[in-house]
mmCIF file of C-alpha atoms in Angstrom:
data_model
loop_
_atom_site.group_PDB
_atom_site.id
_atom_site.type_symbol
_atom_site.label_atom_id
_atom_site.label_comp_id
_atom_site.label_asym_id
_atom_site.label_seq_id
_atom_site.Cartn_x
_atom_site.Cartn_y
_atom_site.Cartn_z
ATOM 1 C CA UNK A 1 -17.501 -0.465 -2.412
ATOM 2 C CA UNK A 2 -16.669 2.241 1.144
ATOM 3 C CA UNK A 3 -18.793 5.020 2.187
ATOM 4 C CA UNK A 4 -17.789 8.257 2.435
ATOM 5 C CA UNK A 5 -17.368 7.735 5.998
ATOM 6 C CA UNK A 6 -14.341 5.250 5.399
ATOM 7 C CA UNK A 7 -12.659 7.774 2.833
ATOM 8 C CA UNK A 8 -12.798 10.456 5.520
ATOM 9 C CA UNK A 9 -11.384 8.811 7.354
ATOM 10 C CA UNK A 10 -8.150 7.711 5.653
ATOM 11 C CA UNK A 11 -7.361 10.777 3.978
ATOM 12 C CA UNK A 12 -4.063 12.552 5.933
ATOM 13 C CA UNK A 13 -5.597 15.336 6.021
ATOM 14 C CA UNK A 14 -8.756 16.036 7.497
ATOM 15 C CA UNK A 15 -9.013 19.014 7.755
ATOM 16 C CA UNK A 16 -11.869 21.063 5.387
ATOM 17 C CA UNK A 17 -10.893 24.593 4.538
ATOM 18 C CA UNK A 18 -12.864 27.510 4.079
ATOM 19 C CA UNK A 19 -13.556 30.993 3.026
ATOM 20 C CA UNK A 20 -16.325 34.575 3.459
ATOM 21 C CA UNK A 21 -18.234 35.779 0.291
ATOM 22 C CA UNK A 22 -16.969 37.954 0.897
ATOM 23 C CA UNK A 23 -13.519 37.353 0.774
ATOM 24 C CA UNK A 24 -11.642 38.151 -2.245
ATOM 25 C CA UNK A 25 -10.411 36.267 -4.947
ATOM 26 C CA UNK A 26 -7.243 36.274 -4.866
ATOM 27 C CA UNK A 27 -7.653 35.304 -0.757
ATOM 28 C CA UNK A 28 -8.958 32.504 -1.547
ATOM 29 C CA UNK A 29 -5.733 31.838 -4.347
ATOM 30 C CA UNK A 30 -3.840 32.312 -2.007
ATOM 31 C CA UNK A 31 -5.189 30.355 0.653
ATOM 32 C CA UNK A 32 -6.061 27.141 -2.411
ATOM 33 C CA UNK A 33 -2.107 27.840 -2.994
ATOM 34 C CA UNK A 34 -0.031 27.702 1.199
ATOM 35 C CA UNK A 35 -2.989 24.287 0.843
ATOM 36 C CA UNK A 36 -2.018 23.163 -2.411
ATOM 37 C CA UNK A 37 -6.230 22.601 -2.767
ATOM 38 C CA UNK A 38 -8.173 22.967 -6.110
ATOM 39 C CA UNK A 39 -11.496 24.245 -4.638
ATOM 40 C CA UNK A 40 -13.055 26.084 -0.396
ATOM 41 C CA UNK A 41 -15.792 26.229 0.875
ATOM 42 C CA UNK A 42 -17.526 29.211 0.449
ATOM 43 C CA UNK A 43 -19.280 29.275 4.333
ATOM 44 C CA UNK A 44 -22.134 32.137 4.899
ATOM 45 C CA UNK A 45 -21.485 31.537 9.509
ATOM 46 C CA UNK A 46 -22.579 28.418 10.064
ATOM 47 C CA UNK A 47 -24.212 27.867 6.326
ATOM 48 C CA UNK A 48 -22.771 26.167 2.790
ATOM 49 C CA UNK A 49 -23.656 29.213 -0.144
ATOM 50 C CA UNK A 50 -21.275 28.305 -2.448
ATOM 51 C CA UNK A 51 -17.896 26.769 -4.032
ATOM 52 C CA UNK A 52 -15.240 28.475 -5.188
ATOM 53 C CA UNK A 53 -12.206 26.077 -7.481
ATOM 54 C CA UNK A 54 -9.677 26.773 -9.167
ATOM 55 C CA UNK A 55 -11.520 26.017 -12.578
ATOM 56 C CA UNK A 56 -13.869 29.607 -11.356
ATOM 57 C CA UNK A 57 -11.618 31.098 -10.581
ATOM 58 C CA UNK A 58 -9.186 30.576 -14.631
ATOM 59 C CA UNK A 59 -13.104 31.198 -16.660
ATOM 60 C CA UNK A 60 -14.872 33.802 -14.860
ATOM 61 C CA UNK A 61 -12.009 36.069 -13.168
ATOM 62 C CA UNK A 62 -8.089 35.701 -15.598
ATOM 63 C CA UNK A 63 -11.213 35.317 -19.516
ATOM 64 C CA UNK A 64 -12.969 37.818 -17.670
ATOM 65 C CA UNK A 65 -10.595 40.537 -17.465
ATOM 66 C CA UNK A 66 -11.178 40.803 -13.662
ATOM 67 C CA UNK A 67 -9.020 41.739 -10.779
ATOM 68 C CA UNK A 68 -8.519 38.897 -8.352
ATOM 69 C CA UNK A 69 -7.337 41.719 -5.697
ATOM 70 C CA UNK A 70 -10.926 43.646 -6.208
ATOM 71 C CA UNK A 71 -13.132 40.539 -6.968
ATOM 72 C CA UNK A 72 -15.795 39.077 -4.337
ATOM 73 C CA UNK A 73 -16.284 34.656 -4.172
ATOM 74 C CA UNK A 74 -19.055 35.565 -4.035
ATOM 75 C CA UNK A 75 -19.496 36.797 -7.596
ATOM 76 C CA UNK A 76 -17.631 33.813 -8.849
ATOM 77 C CA UNK A 77 -18.405 31.024 -6.692
ATOM 78 C CA UNK A 78 -21.002 28.019 -7.450
ATOM 79 C CA UNK A 79 -23.756 28.430 -5.302
ATOM 80 C CA UNK A 80 -25.683 25.592 -6.078
ATOM 81 C CA UNK A 81 -23.448 23.029 -3.947
ATOM 82 C CA UNK A 82 -24.167 19.567 -4.267
ATOM 83 C CA UNK A 83 -23.076 17.755 -1.478
ATOM 84 C CA UNK A 84 -23.012 13.764 0.479
ATOM 85 C CA UNK A 85 -23.378 12.439 3.159
ATOM 86 C CA UNK A 86 -21.430 10.221 5.158
ATOM 87 C CA UNK A 87 -23.242 7.057 4.319
ATOM 88 C CA UNK A 88 -23.109 6.934 1.242
ATOM 89 C CA UNK A 89 -21.181 4.579 -1.352
ATOM 90 C CA UNK A 90 -18.032 5.692 -3.362
ATOM 91 C CA UNK A 91 -19.773 4.823 -6.482
ATOM 92 C CA UNK A 92 -22.993 7.186 -5.659
ATOM 93 C CA UNK A 93 -20.383 9.732 -5.405
ATOM 94 C CA UNK A 94 -18.807 9.163 -8.748
ATOM 95 C CA UNK A 95 -22.458 8.883 -10.632
ATOM 96 C CA UNK A 96 -22.746 12.025 -9.042
ATOM 97 C CA UNK A 97 -19.483 13.518 -10.139
ATOM 98 C CA UNK A 98 -19.371 12.368 -13.994
ATOM 99 C CA UNK A 99 -22.967 13.742 -14.510
ATOM 100 C CA UNK A 100 -23.085 16.792 -12.553
ATOM 101 C CA UNK A 101 -19.171 17.413 -14.222
ATOM 102 C CA UNK A 102 -17.655 18.051 -10.061
ATOM 103 C CA UNK A 103 -14.757 17.719 -8.725
ATOM 104 C CA UNK A 104 -15.776 18.429 -4.878
ATOM 105 C CA UNK A 105 -18.823 17.165 -2.619
ATOM 106 C CA UNK A 106 -19.067 18.566 0.579
ATOM 107 C CA UNK A 107 -19.929 15.775 3.296
ATOM 108 C CA UNK A 108 -22.648 16.903 5.222
ATOM 109 C CA UNK A 109 -23.546 15.218 8.753
ATOM 110 C CA UNK A 110 -27.177 16.624 9.676
ATOM 111 C CA UNK A 111 -26.866 19.793 8.424
ATOM 112 C CA UNK A 112 -23.154 20.530 9.537
ATOM 113 C CA UNK A 113 -19.978 20.305 6.821
ATOM 114 C CA UNK A 114 -17.665 17.746 7.981
ATOM 115 C CA UNK A 115 -15.977 17.261 5.242
ATOM 116 C CA UNK A 116 -14.996 17.283 1.636
ATOM 117 C CA UNK A 117 -14.323 14.765 -1.137
ATOM 118 C CA UNK A 118 -12.003 15.176 -4.711
ATOM 119 C CA UNK A 119 -12.592 12.423 -6.826
ATOM 120 C CA UNK A 120 -8.601 12.447 -5.867
ATOM 121 C CA UNK A 121 -9.759 11.253 -3.410
ATOM 122 C CA UNK A 122 -12.033 8.347 -4.623
ATOM 123 C CA UNK A 123 -9.462 7.512 -7.337
ATOM 124 C CA UNK A 124 -7.163 6.818 -4.423
ATOM 125 C CA UNK A 125 -9.781 4.702 -2.960
ATOM 126 C CA UNK A 126 -10.445 2.013 -6.165
ATOM 127 C CA UNK A 127 -7.203 1.715 -6.849
ATOM 128 C CA UNK A 128 -6.483 0.903 -2.800
ATOM 129 C CA UNK A 129 -9.644 -1.465 -3.570
ATOM 130 C CA UNK A 130 -8.447 -2.580 -6.862
ATOM 131 C CA UNK A 131 -4.739 -3.602 -5.352
ATOM 132 C CA UNK A 132 -6.623 -5.545 -2.106
ATOM 133 C CA UNK A 133 -8.038 -7.366 -5.650
ATOM 134 C CA UNK A 134 -5.526 -8.448 -7.155
ATOM 135 C CA UNK A 135 -3.174 -9.497 -4.778
ATOM 136 C CA UNK A 136 -6.021 -11.643 -2.859
ATOM 137 C CA UNK A 137 -7.067 -13.655 -5.923
ATOM 138 C CA UNK A 138 -2.539 -13.928 -6.292
ATOM 139 C CA UNK A 139 -3.115 -15.240 -3.159
ATOM 140 C CA UNK A 140 -5.543 -17.823 -4.631
ATOM 141 C CA UNK A 141 -3.535 -18.425 -7.872
ATOM 142 C CA UNK A 142 -0.538 -19.507 -5.943
ATOM 143 C CA UNK A 143 -1.998 -21.695 -2.869
ATOM 144 C CA UNK A 144 -1.343 -19.270 -1.008
ATOM 145 C CA UNK A 145 -3.495 -18.970 1.795
ATOM 146 C CA UNK A 146 -1.562 -17.153 4.270
#
C-alpha cells in the first residue's frame, strides 16, 4: 500500500481549498462548484477549525429551511476533524474513513495543513495498484518477463 504522501503527489490538483468560519455557506458552495470539489477545510488563521461538505449543506441548510446566503459556515461545519499524516498508508485512511463515515481527510505535517485526500483518491490508488499487479501476473503467466 502507498503512503498518503505518494497519493498526494499523484493528484493532478494538489491545491487545498479552504474557507473561513465566518464566510457564508453560499460562498462555500460557490467555491466548491467552481473547483468541482465536495469539501472545504475551514481555517481560522493557520488552524483547522472544521470541514464543510455538500452533505452538510443538504442536511443542515436545505432540510432545515435555512438560507445559504445568511448562514455562516461555522453553523453547519463539522468541527471534530480527523486528519492523517503523510507517512500513513492508504489502508489506514480507508479504515478511518469507513469506520467514521468520512469522505475527506486533511493531511497534516508538523501541525501544518499540506493536503486533502478523498475516498475517490484512495479508490483510484487501489485500482491503479490492482491494475499493476494484474499486468505483472499476465506477464508472468505468458512468460513475457520483459
